[in-house]
């Protein structure tokens, strides 16, 4: 995958826990082991919360590193709900998660940022008066203001508001979480450990992971499916009913922009946004029409082409030029933006929710001792991990 930035100490920290995939149970009671399938932000935070309660935790991550998928490849907003005026539940979840997320990640939060939301005069699914009313009703702070240092085509914009919504630095966030894991004796992190089979047992679950000579078997009393785009794949191993999702193969171009410290979004329709990429000087671009390379609805993400097809120099530049051609009528400085690289991920959303664009985080116990996390917004990972760890704790106490 071209352009995925990596922190220099990630491999070192992962190796410290991996120990050649030998699973070492560190708790006095080896019968109560919690397995977390998926090393994204929801999986890592859940592992930390469960470990706090004294249980041994094993994280199974199929990739070589953790936090490389959608946990890294997103706009890194500390969501407050501004661009979900059509779904109150997503706004409520975002607002409740904001402060816990900011407090937990501390220095990973980029607090000095000028952030703007603009509503187009034409083509928006939300009228600018309705948007201002929505902000007022939900107590979302906003001030009518135009971005400085940007040549906005004001004749195309009905309203522009400055908001206190922050962003986080994805690489600092990953470093921070890996350090937290390295200090936690109750957590064993396994990378290159794809879960290939799960069997129900009297004591819980028998998890087979790894391939070939590296294949291992681990007994877990409880399991959490935190695999995001592979939710159905893992559930299928247990013979559970599969859910229908909308899968989107997304590209986020990273570019060097002439403006600094400013994020902006034109909403609510076939528009676009550019956000600072953490503490770097670069910006993440997103376009509702151009950034989704493929979209499919079903039980699995059956895309026509894989990332390798799209990730060629010629195709990347052709797509970025389409961004510039489309955006130039709205943002004068787009002509001065220089393409750097692209990041890719598979985004998973509920199907047929175009009317509301809802993005909820949903935690379900699909069978005794087996939970699934359907993640909506990254920021809900902090309260979500606390919620699921409490559920696991109650389950294990009843079982013991």
C-alpha atoms as a printed R data frame, in Angstrom:
    type eleno elety resid chain resno       x       y       z
1   ATOM     1    CA   UNK     A     1   0.000   0.000   0.000
2   ATOM     2    CA   UNK     A     2   1.673   3.187  -1.136
3   ATOM     3    CA   UNK     A     3   2.198   5.986   1.291
4   ATOM     4    CA   UNK     A     4   1.214   4.424   4.604
5   ATOM     5    CA   UNK     A     5   3.373   6.318   7.069
6   ATOM     6    CA   UNK     A     6   4.912   4.228   9.810
7   ATOM     7    CA   UNK     A     7   6.398   5.089  13.157
8   ATOM     8    CA   UNK     A     8  10.010   3.999  13.540
9   ATOM     9    CA   UNK     A     9   9.537   2.081  16.779
10  ATOM    10    CA   UNK     A    10   6.448   0.101  15.782
11  ATOM    11    CA   UNK     A    11   8.290  -3.080  14.782
12  ATOM    12    CA   UNK     A    12  10.455  -2.984  17.876
13  ATOM    13    CA   UNK     A    13   7.442  -2.738  20.158
14  ATOM    14    CA   UNK     A    14   5.507  -5.429  18.328
15  ATOM    15    CA   UNK     A    15   8.465  -7.814  18.515
16  ATOM    16    CA   UNK     A    16   8.647  -7.315  22.262
17  ATOM    17    CA   UNK     A    17   5.212  -8.897  22.598
18  ATOM    18    CA   UNK     A    18   5.257 -11.301  19.708
19  ATOM    19    CA   UNK     A    19   7.963 -13.678  20.980
20  ATOM    20    CA   UNK     A    20   7.796 -15.914  17.899
21  ATOM    21    CA   UNK     A    21   4.054 -16.358  18.297
22  ATOM    22    CA   UNK     A    22   4.486 -18.398  21.489
23  ATOM    23    CA   UNK     A    23   1.457 -17.595  23.607
24  ATOM    24    CA   UNK     A    24   2.368 -17.052  27.237
25  ATOM    25    CA   UNK     A    25  -0.528 -16.795  29.684
26  ATOM    26    CA   UNK     A    26   0.436 -14.311  32.357
27  ATOM    27    CA   UNK     A    27  -2.533 -14.465  34.715
28  ATOM    28    CA   UNK     A    28  -2.756 -16.809  37.703
29  ATOM    29    CA   UNK     A    29  -6.007 -18.275  36.372
30  ATOM    30    CA   UNK     A    30  -5.189 -19.442  32.819
31  ATOM    31    CA   UNK     A    31  -8.802 -20.454  32.263
32  ATOM    32    CA   UNK     A    32  -9.902 -16.834  31.923
33  ATOM    33    CA   UNK     A    33  -8.172 -15.612  28.799
34  ATOM    34    CA   UNK     A    34  -9.797 -13.012  26.573
35  ATOM    35    CA   UNK     A    35  -8.955 -13.061  22.876
36  ATOM    36    CA   UNK     A    36  -9.201  -9.889  20.809
37  ATOM    37    CA   UNK     A    37  -9.277 -10.499  17.059
38  ATOM    38    CA   UNK     A    38  -8.042  -7.378  15.286
39  ATOM    39    CA   UNK     A    39  -5.282  -4.943  16.215
40  ATOM    40    CA   UNK     A    40  -6.991  -1.706  15.247
41  ATOM    41    CA   UNK     A    41  -7.791   1.058  17.704
42  ATOM    42    CA   UNK     A    42 -10.984  -0.638  18.941
43  ATOM    43    CA   UNK     A    43  -9.157  -3.923  19.514
44  ATOM    44    CA   UNK     A    44  -6.145  -2.349  21.233
45  ATOM    45    CA   UNK     A    45  -8.238  -0.173  23.541
46  ATOM    46    CA   UNK     A    46 -10.506  -3.093  24.431
47  ATOM    47    CA   UNK     A    47  -7.436  -5.176  25.292
48  ATOM    48    CA   UNK     A    48  -6.115  -2.433  27.574
49  ATOM    49    CA   UNK     A    49  -9.449  -2.061  29.367
50  ATOM    50    CA   UNK     A    50  -9.889  -5.823  29.846
51  ATOM    51    CA   UNK     A    51  -6.302  -6.145  31.121
52  ATOM    52    CA   UNK     A    52  -7.015  -3.457  33.727
53  ATOM    53    CA   UNK     A    53  -9.542  -5.831  35.254
54  ATOM    54    CA   UNK     A    54  -6.857  -8.474  35.791
55  ATOM    55    CA   UNK     A    55  -7.565 -10.794  32.885
56  ATOM    56    CA   UNK     A    56  -4.999 -12.130  30.460
57  ATOM    57    CA   UNK     A    57  -5.542 -10.794  26.959
58  ATOM    58    CA   UNK     A    58  -4.258 -12.023  23.617
59  ATOM    59    CA   UNK     A    59  -4.504  -9.801  20.537
60  ATOM    60    CA   UNK     A    60  -4.540 -11.638  17.207
61  ATOM    61    CA   UNK     A    61  -3.481  -9.363  14.335
62  ATOM    62    CA   UNK     A    62  -3.081 -10.802  10.842
63  ATOM    63    CA   UNK     A    63  -0.816  -7.993   9.572
64  ATOM    64    CA   UNK     A    64   2.823  -7.381  10.500
65  ATOM    65    CA   UNK     A    65   1.915  -4.215  12.422
66  ATOM    66    CA   UNK     A    66  -1.094  -2.977  14.349
67  ATOM    67    CA   UNK     A    67  -3.277   0.056  13.574
68  ATOM    68    CA   UNK     A    68  -2.614   0.030   9.841
69  ATOM    69    CA   UNK     A    69  -6.130  -0.128   8.385
70  ATOM    70    CA   UNK     A    70  -9.080   2.189   8.892
71  ATOM    71    CA   UNK     A    71  -7.691   3.141  12.325
72  ATOM    72    CA   UNK     A    72  -4.877   4.922  10.474
73  ATOM    73    CA   UNK     A    73  -6.449   5.765   7.132
74  ATOM    74    CA   UNK     A    74  -9.187   8.259   7.943
75  ATOM    75    CA   UNK     A    75  -9.559  12.019   8.254
76  ATOM    76    CA   UNK     A    76  -8.454  11.861  11.889
77  ATOM    77    CA   UNK     A    77 -11.201  14.158  13.136
78  ATOM    78    CA   UNK     A    78 -12.107  14.235  16.801
79  ATOM    79    CA   UNK     A    79 -15.714  14.122  15.680
80  ATOM    80    CA   UNK     A    80 -18.293  16.364  17.286
81  ATOM    81    CA   UNK     A    81 -21.026  15.503  14.781
82  ATOM    82    CA   UNK     A    82 -21.090  18.587  12.541
83  ATOM    83    CA   UNK     A    83 -21.341  16.711   9.274
84  ATOM    84    CA   UNK     A    84 -24.109  14.378  10.429
85  ATOM    85    CA   UNK     A    85 -27.026  16.832  10.608
86  ATOM    86    CA   UNK     A    86 -29.344  14.096   9.355
87  ATOM    87    CA   UNK     A    87 -28.635  11.577  12.121
88  ATOM    88    CA   UNK     A    88 -29.009  12.509  15.773
89  ATOM    89    CA   UNK     A    89 -27.624   9.177  17.075
90  ATOM    90    CA   UNK     A    90 -24.242   9.660  15.388
91  ATOM    91    CA   UNK     A    91 -24.051  13.217  16.758
92  ATOM    92    CA   UNK     A    92 -24.909  12.060  20.279
93  ATOM    93    CA   UNK     A    93 -22.318   9.268  20.219
94  ATOM    94    CA   UNK     A    94 -19.671  11.638  18.839
95  ATOM    95    CA   UNK     A    95 -20.288  14.309  21.476
96  ATOM    96    CA   UNK     A    96 -20.199  11.804  24.338
97  ATOM    97    CA   UNK     A    97 -16.946  10.328  23.035
98  ATOM    98    CA   UNK     A    98 -15.114  13.619  22.367
99  ATOM    99    CA   UNK     A    99 -13.835  14.468  25.857
100 ATOM   100    CA   UNK     A   100 -12.860  10.893  26.863
101 ATOM   101    CA   UNK     A   101 -10.967  10.519  23.569
102 ATOM   102    CA   UNK     A   102  -9.135  13.835  23.949
103 ATOM   103    CA   UNK     A   103  -8.253  13.123  27.574
104 ATOM   104    CA   UNK     A   104  -6.969   9.632  26.820
105 ATOM   105    CA   UNK     A   105  -4.798  10.530  23.837
106 ATOM   106    CA   UNK     A   106  -3.489  13.829  25.217
107 ATOM   107    CA   UNK     A   107  -0.508  14.946  23.135
108 ATOM   108    CA   UNK     A   108  -1.776  13.036  20.090
109 ATOM   109    CA   UNK     A   109  -4.524  15.655  19.751
110 ATOM   110    CA   UNK     A   110  -3.731  18.596  17.453
111 ATOM   111    CA   UNK     A   111  -5.364  21.455  19.320
112 ATOM   112    CA   UNK     A   112  -4.123  24.405  17.258
113 ATOM   113    CA   UNK     A   113  -6.241  24.147  14.146
114 ATOM   114    CA   UNK     A   114  -8.657  26.420  12.326
115 ATOM   115    CA   UNK     A   115 -11.522  24.210  11.239
116 ATOM   116    CA   UNK     A   116 -14.441  25.227   9.007
117 ATOM   117    CA   UNK     A   117 -17.658  23.700   7.720
118 ATOM   118    CA   UNK     A   118 -19.277  25.240   4.641
119 ATOM   119    CA   UNK     A   119 -22.708  24.526   3.172
120 ATOM   120    CA   UNK     A   120 -23.036  24.819  -0.597
121 ATOM   121    CA   UNK     A   121 -25.811  26.940  -2.079
122 ATOM   122    CA   UNK     A   122 -26.672  24.206  -4.556
123 ATOM   123    CA   UNK     A   123 -26.431  20.422  -4.373
124 ATOM   124    CA   UNK     A   124 -26.448  20.136  -0.584
125 ATOM   125    CA   UNK     A   125 -28.804  17.720   1.145
126 ATOM   126    CA   UNK     A   126 -28.915  20.136   4.082
127 ATOM   127    CA   UNK     A   127 -30.116  23.727   3.727
128 ATOM   128    CA   UNK     A   128 -27.778  26.224   5.405
129 ATOM   129    CA   UNK     A   129 -30.586  27.476   7.650
130 ATOM   130    CA   UNK     A   130 -31.300  23.910   8.733
131 ATOM   131    CA   UNK     A   131 -27.596  23.387   9.416
132 ATOM   132    CA   UNK     A   132 -27.383  26.449  11.669
133 ATOM   133    CA   UNK     A   133 -30.564  25.352  13.437
134 ATOM   134    CA   UNK     A   134 -29.102  21.858  13.874
135 ATOM   135    CA   UNK     A   135 -25.924  23.287  15.453
136 ATOM   136    CA   UNK     A   136 -28.003  25.384  17.834
137 ATOM   137    CA   UNK     A   137 -30.323  22.533  18.848
138 ATOM   138    CA   UNK     A   138 -27.437  20.138  19.506
139 ATOM   139    CA   UNK     A   139 -25.333  22.791  21.294
140 ATOM   140    CA   UNK     A   140 -22.529  22.510  18.748
141 ATOM   141    CA   UNK     A   141 -20.324  25.625  19.040
142 ATOM   142    CA   UNK     A   142 -19.988  27.563  15.792
143 ATOM   143    CA   UNK     A   143 -19.165  31.047  14.566
144 ATOM   144    CA   UNK     A   144 -20.029  32.367  11.119
145 ATOM   145    CA   UNK     A   145 -16.625  33.031   9.586
146 ATOM   146    CA   UNK     A   146 -14.643  32.471   6.395
147 ATOM   147    CA   UNK     A   147 -11.325  30.566   6.281
148 ATOM   148    CA   UNK     A   148  -8.360  32.922   6.124
149 ATOM   149    CA   UNK     A   149  -5.678  32.222   3.545
150 ATOM   150    CA   UNK     A   150  -8.116  30.490   1.214
151 ATOM   151    CA   UNK     A   151  -9.677  31.920  -1.925
152 ATOM   152    CA   UNK     A   152 -13.159  30.485  -1.478
153 ATOM   153    CA   UNK     A   153 -15.696  31.025  -4.250
154 ATOM   154    CA   UNK     A   154 -18.124  32.690  -1.863
155 ATOM   155    CA   UNK     A   155 -20.831  32.899  -4.501
156 ATOM   156    CA   UNK     A   156 -21.076  29.092  -4.288
157 ATOM   157    CA   UNK     A   157 -21.276  28.924  -0.475
158 ATOM   158    CA   UNK     A   158 -24.426  29.685   1.550
159 ATOM   159    CA   UNK     A   159 -22.695  29.769   4.931
160 ATOM   160    CA   UNK     A   160 -19.262  29.113   6.442
161 ATOM   161    CA   UNK     A   161 -18.761  28.443  10.150
162 ATOM   162    CA   UNK     A   162 -15.647  28.070  12.261
163 ATOM   163    CA   UNK     A   163 -15.839  25.212  14.761
164 ATOM   164    CA   UNK     A   164 -13.646  23.958  17.652
165 ATOM   165    CA   UNK     A   165 -13.427  20.416  16.276
166 ATOM   166    CA   UNK     A   166  -9.855  19.104  16.524
167 ATOM   167    CA   UNK     A   167  -7.870  16.393  14.755
168 ATOM   168    CA   UNK     A   168  -5.507  13.733  16.056
169 ATOM   169    CA   UNK     A   169  -2.119  12.623  14.807
170 ATOM   170    CA   UNK     A   170  -2.589   8.997  13.748
171 ATOM   171    CA   UNK     A   171   1.075   8.067  14.048
172 ATOM   172    CA   UNK     A   172   1.428   9.586  17.516
173 ATOM   173    CA   UNK     A   173  -1.735   7.775  18.507
174 ATOM   174    CA   UNK     A   174  -0.249   4.479  17.345
175 ATOM   175    CA   UNK     A   175   3.037   5.099  19.186
176 ATOM   176    CA   UNK     A   176   1.106   5.964  22.329
177 ATOM   177    CA   UNK     A   177  -0.972   2.780  22.208
178 ATOM   178    CA   UNK     A   178   2.040   0.573  21.554
179 ATOM   179    CA   UNK     A   179   3.805   2.060  24.569
180 ATOM   180    CA   UNK     A   180   0.715   1.374  26.666
181 ATOM   181    CA   UNK     A   181   0.735  -2.252  25.529
182 ATOM   182    CA   UNK     A   182   4.468  -2.623  26.197
183 ATOM   183    CA   UNK     A   183   3.884  -1.692  29.844
184 ATOM   184    CA   UNK     A   184   0.952  -4.063  30.321
185 ATOM   185    CA   UNK     A   185   2.082  -7.499  31.498
186 ATOM   186    CA   UNK     A   186  -1.342  -9.037  31.000
187 ATOM   187    CA   UNK     A   187  -1.384  -8.454  27.231
188 ATOM   188    CA   UNK     A   188   0.216 -10.688  24.611
189 ATOM   189    CA   UNK     A   189   0.297  -9.154  21.133
190 ATOM   190    CA   UNK     A   190   0.594 -11.548  18.202
191 ATOM   191    CA   UNK     A   191   1.211 -10.200  14.718
192 ATOM   192    CA   UNK     A   192   1.251 -12.267  11.525
193 ATOM   193    CA   UNK     A   193  -1.393 -14.239  13.410
194 ATOM   194    CA   UNK     A   194  -4.404 -14.511  11.138
195 ATOM   195    CA   UNK     A   195  -7.283 -16.355  12.799
196 ATOM   196    CA   UNK     A   196  -8.108 -19.250  10.477
197 ATOM   197    CA   UNK     A   197 -10.539 -21.275  12.579
198 ATOM   198    CA   UNK     A   198 -12.632 -20.984  15.751
199 ATOM   199    CA   UNK     A   199 -14.328 -23.865  17.542
200 ATOM   200    CA   UNK     A   200 -16.759 -23.601  20.442
201 ATOM   201    CA   UNK     A   201 -15.670 -25.587  23.506
202 ATOM   202    CA   UNK     A   202 -17.015 -26.238  26.995
203 ATOM   203    CA   UNK     A   203 -14.621 -23.665  28.425
204 ATOM   204    CA   UNK     A   204 -15.047 -21.086  25.676
205 ATOM   205    CA   UNK     A   205 -13.353 -21.092  22.289
206 ATOM   206    CA   UNK     A   206 -10.449 -22.830  20.572
207 ATOM   207    CA   UNK     A   207  -8.740 -20.352  18.253
208 ATOM   208    CA   UNK     A   208  -6.440 -21.508  15.445
209 ATOM   209    CA   UNK     A   209  -4.146 -18.787  14.155
210 ATOM   210    CA   UNK     A   210  -1.190 -18.479  11.815
211 ATOM   211    CA   UNK     A   211  -0.387 -20.471   8.699
212 ATOM   212    CA   UNK     A   212   1.765 -23.484   7.898
213 ATOM   213    CA   UNK     A   213   4.533 -24.170  10.409
214 ATOM   214    CA   UNK     A   214   3.513 -21.122  12.413
215 ATOM   215    CA   UNK     A   215  -0.021 -22.368  13.059
216 ATOM   216    CA   UNK     A   216  -0.930 -22.284  16.757
217 ATOM   217    CA   UNK     A   217  -3.956 -23.119  18.863
218 ATOM   218    CA   UNK     A   218  -5.055 -20.957  21.785
219 ATOM   219    CA   UNK     A   219  -7.913 -21.490  24.224
220 ATOM   220    CA   UNK     A   220  -9.928 -18.390  25.111
221 ATOM   221    CA   UNK     A   221 -12.799 -18.021  27.547
222 ATOM   222    CA   UNK     A   222 -14.171 -14.989  25.714
223 ATOM   223    CA   UNK     A   223 -13.616 -13.482  22.272
224 ATOM   224    CA   UNK     A   224 -14.065 -10.051  20.708
225 ATOM   225    CA   UNK     A   225 -14.387  -9.627  16.949
226 ATOM   226    CA   UNK     A   226 -12.814  -6.213  16.319
227 ATOM   227    CA   UNK     A   227 -11.800  -6.827  12.718
228 ATOM   228    CA   UNK     A   228 -13.947  -4.109  11.092
229 ATOM   229    CA   UNK     A   229 -14.031  -5.048   7.388
230 ATOM   230    CA   UNK     A   230 -13.516  -8.756   8.209
231 ATOM   231    CA   UNK     A   231 -16.403  -8.975  10.698
232 ATOM   232    CA   UNK     A   232 -18.367 -11.473   8.603
233 ATOM   233    CA   UNK     A   233 -15.289 -13.574   7.851
234 ATOM   234    CA   UNK     A   234 -14.647 -14.146  11.561
235 ATOM   235    CA   UNK     A   235 -18.325 -14.667  12.385
236 ATOM   236    CA   UNK     A   236 -18.537 -17.244   9.606
237 ATOM   237    CA   UNK     A   237 -15.844 -19.337  11.327
238 ATOM   238    CA   UNK     A   238 -18.322 -19.845  14.172
239 ATOM   239    CA   UNK     A   239 -21.250 -20.476  11.851
240 ATOM   240    CA   UNK     A   240 -22.970 -17.253  12.865
241 ATOM   241    CA   UNK     A   241 -25.417 -15.502  10.510
242 ATOM   242    CA   UNK     A   242 -23.687 -13.052   8.198
243 ATOM   243    CA   UNK     A   243 -24.734  -9.424   8.000
244 ATOM   244    CA   UNK     A   244 -25.126  -7.266   4.916
245 ATOM   245    CA   UNK     A   245 -22.852  -4.230   4.799
246 ATOM   246    CA   UNK     A   246 -21.824  -1.583   2.315
247 ATOM   247    CA   UNK     A   247 -18.102  -1.924   1.598
248 ATOM   248    CA   UNK     A   248 -16.185   0.991   0.116
249 ATOM   249    CA   UNK     A   249 -12.638   0.818  -1.201
250 ATOM   250    CA   UNK     A   250 -11.373   4.296  -0.387
251 ATOM   251    CA   UNK     A   251  -8.352   6.372  -1.318
252 ATOM   252    CA   UNK     A   252  -7.154   9.335   0.727
253 ATOM   253    CA   UNK     A   253  -4.613  11.374  -1.250
254 ATOM   254    CA   UNK     A   254  -1.980  13.131   0.846
255 ATOM   255    CA   UNK     A   255  -0.866  16.482  -0.546
256 ATOM   256    CA   UNK     A   256   1.240  19.497   0.308
257 ATOM   257    CA   UNK     A   257  -1.103  22.493   0.353
258 ATOM   258    CA   UNK     A   258  -0.319  26.235   0.324
259 ATOM   259    CA   UNK     A   259  -2.554  26.865   3.361
260 ATOM   260    CA   UNK     A   260  -1.393  25.925   6.873
261 ATOM   261    CA   UNK     A   261  -3.155  24.808  10.039
262 ATOM   262    CA   UNK     A   262  -6.564  24.942   8.411
263 ATOM   263    CA   UNK     A   263  -9.123  22.231   7.817
264 ATOM   264    CA   UNK     A   264 -12.294  22.700   5.809
265 ATOM   265    CA   UNK     A   265 -15.231  20.769   4.468
266 ATOM   266    CA   UNK     A   266 -17.971  21.632   1.985
267 ATOM   267    CA   UNK     A   267 -21.135  19.696   2.785
268 ATOM   268    CA   UNK     A   268 -23.669  17.976   2.549
269 ATOM   269    CA   UNK     A   269 -23.536  16.383  -0.901
270 ATOM   270    CA   UNK     A   270 -21.082  15.493  -3.708
271 ATOM   271    CA   UNK     A   271 -18.406  17.750  -2.235
272 ATOM   272    CA   UNK     A   272 -15.021  17.523  -0.580
273 ATOM   273    CA   UNK     A   273 -12.692  18.385   2.277
274 ATOM   274    CA   UNK     A   274  -9.044  18.800   3.222
275 ATOM   275    CA   UNK     A   275  -7.742  18.249   6.751
276 ATOM   276    CA   UNK     A   276  -4.282  18.621   8.306
277 ATOM   277    CA   UNK     A   277  -2.584  15.225   8.563
278 ATOM   278    CA   UNK     A   278  -1.784  15.385  12.258
279 ATOM   279    CA   UNK     A   279   1.259  17.476  13.149
280 ATOM   280    CA   UNK     A   280   2.777  17.126   9.680
281 ATOM   281    CA   UNK     A   281   2.676  19.885   7.067
282 ATOM   282    CA   UNK     A   282   0.593  17.686   4.785
283 ATOM   283    CA   UNK     A   283  -3.159  17.522   4.215
284 ATOM   284    CA   UNK     A   284  -5.545  14.619   3.704
285 ATOM   285    CA   UNK     A   285  -7.932  15.102   0.798
286 ATOM   286    CA   UNK     A   286 -11.347  13.505   0.500
287 ATOM   287    CA   UNK     A   287 -14.001  13.788  -2.191
288 ATOM   288    CA   UNK     A   288 -17.403  12.128  -1.839
289 ATOM   289    CA   UNK     A   289 -17.432  11.214  -5.538
290 ATOM   290    CA   UNK     A   290 -13.742  10.595  -6.245
291 ATOM   291    CA   UNK     A   291 -12.347   9.015  -3.072
292 ATOM   292    CA   UNK     A   292 -14.552   5.907  -3.152
293 ATOM   293    CA   UNK     A   293 -12.903   3.783  -5.841
294 ATOM   294    CA   UNK     A   294 -15.414   0.948  -5.588
295 ATOM   295    CA   UNK     A   295 -18.596   0.320  -3.645
296 ATOM   296    CA   UNK     A   296 -20.413  -2.958  -3.095
297 ATOM   297    CA   UNK     A   297 -23.238  -4.197  -0.867
298 ATOM   298    CA   UNK     A   298 -23.143  -7.753   0.404
299 ATOM   299    CA   UNK     A   299 -21.731 -10.164   2.959
300 ATOM   300    CA   UNK     A   300 -18.105  -9.705   1.836
301 ATOM   301    CA   UNK     A   301 -16.154  -6.930   0.079
302 ATOM   302    CA   UNK     A   302 -16.157  -8.330  -3.450
303 ATOM   303    CA   UNK     A   303 -14.419  -5.513  -5.293
304 ATOM   304    CA   UNK     A   304 -13.717  -5.787  -9.002
305 ATOM   305    CA   UNK     A   305 -10.112  -4.671  -8.533
306 ATOM   306    CA   UNK     A   306  -7.675  -4.686  -5.629
307 ATOM   307    CA   UNK     A   307  -5.461  -1.881  -4.359
308 ATOM   308    CA   UNK     A   308  -2.590  -2.952  -6.628
309 ATOM   309    CA   UNK     A   309  -4.697  -2.086  -9.673
310 ATOM   310    CA   UNK     A   310  -5.354   1.465  -8.475
311 ATOM   311    CA   UNK     A   311  -1.989   2.067  -6.864
312 ATOM   312    CA   UNK     A   312   0.122   2.833  -9.927
313 ATOM   313    CA   UNK     A   313   1.864   6.149 -10.467
314 ATOM   314    CA   UNK     A   314  -0.128   6.895 -13.609
315 ATOM   315    CA   UNK     A   315  -3.527   6.136 -12.065
316 ATOM   316    CA   UNK     A   316  -2.741   8.023  -8.846
317 ATOM   317    CA   UNK     A   317  -1.781  11.173 -10.722
318 ATOM   318    CA   UNK     A   318  -4.762  10.888 -13.066
319 ATOM   319    CA   UNK     A   319  -7.105  10.703 -10.088
320 ATOM   320    CA   UNK     A   320  -5.438  13.600  -8.285
321 ATOM   321    CA   UNK     A   321  -5.761  15.749 -11.379
322 ATOM   322    CA   UNK     A   322  -9.506  15.040 -11.280
323 ATOM   323    CA   UNK     A   323  -9.558  16.420  -7.730
324 ATOM   324    CA   UNK     A   324  -7.819  19.592  -8.886
325 ATOM   325    CA   UNK     A   325 -10.083  19.980 -11.904
326 ATOM   326    CA   UNK     A   326 -13.240  19.620  -9.804
327 ATOM   327    CA   UNK     A   327 -12.083  21.694  -6.834
328 ATOM   328    CA   UNK     A   328 -10.632  24.641  -8.764
329 ATOM   329    CA   UNK     A   329 -14.064  26.217  -9.159
330 ATOM   330    CA   UNK     A   330 -14.427  26.312  -5.375
331 ATOM   331    CA   UNK     A   331 -10.911  26.671  -3.925
332 ATOM   332    CA   UNK     A   332  -8.457  28.876  -5.809
333 ATOM   333    CA   UNK     A   333  -5.357  27.473  -4.066
334 ATOM   334    CA   UNK     A   334  -5.982  23.931  -5.265
335 ATOM   335    CA   UNK     A   335  -3.764  24.618  -8.279
336 ATOM   336    CA   UNK     A   336  -0.831  25.064  -5.880
337 ATOM   337    CA   UNK     A   337  -1.326  21.697  -4.161
338 ATOM   338    CA   UNK     A   338   1.311  19.043  -4.790
339 ATOM   339    CA   UNK     A   339   0.379  15.366  -4.685
340 ATOM   340    CA   UNK     A   340   2.606  13.233  -2.420
341 ATOM   341    CA   UNK     A   341   1.109   9.764  -2.021
342 ATOM   342    CA   UNK     A   342  -2.109   7.859  -1.356
343 ATOM   343    CA   UNK     A   343  -3.465   5.778   1.496
344 ATOM   344    CA   UNK     A   344  -6.121   3.123   1.038
345 ATOM   345    CA   UNK     A   345  -8.600   1.333   3.239
346 ATOM   346    CA   UNK     A   346 -11.868  -0.585   3.091
347 ATOM   347    CA   UNK     A   347 -14.591   1.373   4.839
348 ATOM   348    CA   UNK     A   348 -17.652  -0.464   6.120
349 ATOM   349    CA   UNK     A   349 -20.989   1.261   6.676
350 ATOM   350    CA   UNK     A   350 -24.558   0.164   7.149
351 ATOM   351    CA   UNK     A   351 -26.325  -0.338   3.798
352 ATOM   352    CA   UNK     A   352 -29.087   1.888   2.475
353 ATOM   353    CA   UNK     A   353 -28.677   4.726   4.983
354 ATOM   354    CA   UNK     A   354 -28.193   7.495   2.420
355 ATOM   355    CA   UNK     A   355 -31.154   9.375   3.895
356 ATOM   356    CA   UNK     A   356 -29.452   9.838   7.273
357 ATOM   357    CA   UNK     A   357 -25.808   8.845   6.565
358 ATOM   358    CA   UNK     A   358 -25.789   7.316  10.050
359 ATOM   359    CA   UNK     A   359 -22.443   5.968  11.347
360 ATOM   360    CA   UNK     A   360 -23.174   4.364  14.724
361 ATOM   361    CA   UNK     A   361 -20.832   2.228  16.805
362 ATOM   362    CA   UNK     A   362 -22.677  -0.985  17.711
363 ATOM   363    CA   UNK     A   363 -21.530  -3.579  20.260
364 ATOM   364    CA   UNK     A   364 -23.334  -6.933  20.256
365 ATOM   365    CA   UNK     A   365 -22.928 -10.262  22.031
366 ATOM   366    CA   UNK     A   366 -23.674 -12.702  19.207
367 ATOM   367    CA   UNK     A   367 -23.340 -15.792  21.396
368 ATOM   368    CA   UNK     A   368 -22.343 -16.308  25.040
369 ATOM   369    CA   UNK     A   369 -18.797 -15.000  25.424
370 ATOM   370    CA   UNK     A   370 -18.457 -13.715  21.838
371 ATOM   371    CA   UNK     A   371 -18.812 -10.008  21.073
372 ATOM   372    CA   UNK     A   372 -18.713  -8.052  17.842
373 ATOM   373    CA   UNK     A   373 -17.736  -4.395  17.509
374 ATOM   374    CA   UNK     A   374 -19.152  -2.597  14.489
375 ATOM   375    CA   UNK     A   375 -17.200   0.640  14.607
376 ATOM   376    CA   UNK     A   376 -18.686   3.897  13.414
377 ATOM   377    CA   UNK     A   377 -16.409   6.759  14.409
378 ATOM   378    CA   UNK     A   378 -12.841   6.299  15.683
379 ATOM   379    CA   UNK     A   379 -13.463   8.579  18.650
380 ATOM   380    CA   UNK     A   380 -16.128   6.235  20.055
381 ATOM   381    CA   UNK     A   381 -13.370   3.663  20.647
382 ATOM   382    CA   UNK     A   382 -12.622   4.972  24.154
383 ATOM   383    CA   UNK     A   383 -16.134   4.720  25.658
384 ATOM   384    CA   UNK     A   384 -16.807   1.665  23.489
385 ATOM   385    CA   UNK     A   385 -13.826  -0.234  24.912
386 ATOM   386    CA   UNK     A   386 -14.960   0.541  28.458
387 ATOM   387    CA   UNK     A   387 -18.465  -0.677  27.656
388 ATOM   388    CA   UNK     A   388 -17.347  -3.981  26.194
389 ATOM   389    CA   UNK     A   389 -14.759  -4.617  28.934
390 ATOM   390    CA   UNK     A   390 -17.503  -4.240  31.540
391 ATOM   391    CA   UNK     A   391 -19.668  -6.729  29.647
392 ATOM   392    CA   UNK     A   392 -16.771  -9.207  29.472
393 ATOM   393    CA   UNK     A   393 -16.021  -8.759  33.170
394 ATOM   394    CA   UNK     A   394 -19.621  -9.526  34.134
395 ATOM   395    CA   UNK     A   395 -19.646 -12.569  31.852
396 ATOM   396    CA   UNK     A   396 -16.412 -14.009  33.274
397 ATOM   397    CA   UNK     A   397 -17.471 -13.412  36.863
398 ATOM   398    CA   UNK     A   398 -20.683 -15.331  36.233
399 ATOM   399    CA   UNK     A   399 -18.686 -18.106  34.590
400 ATOM   400    CA   UNK     A   400 -16.062 -18.481  37.339
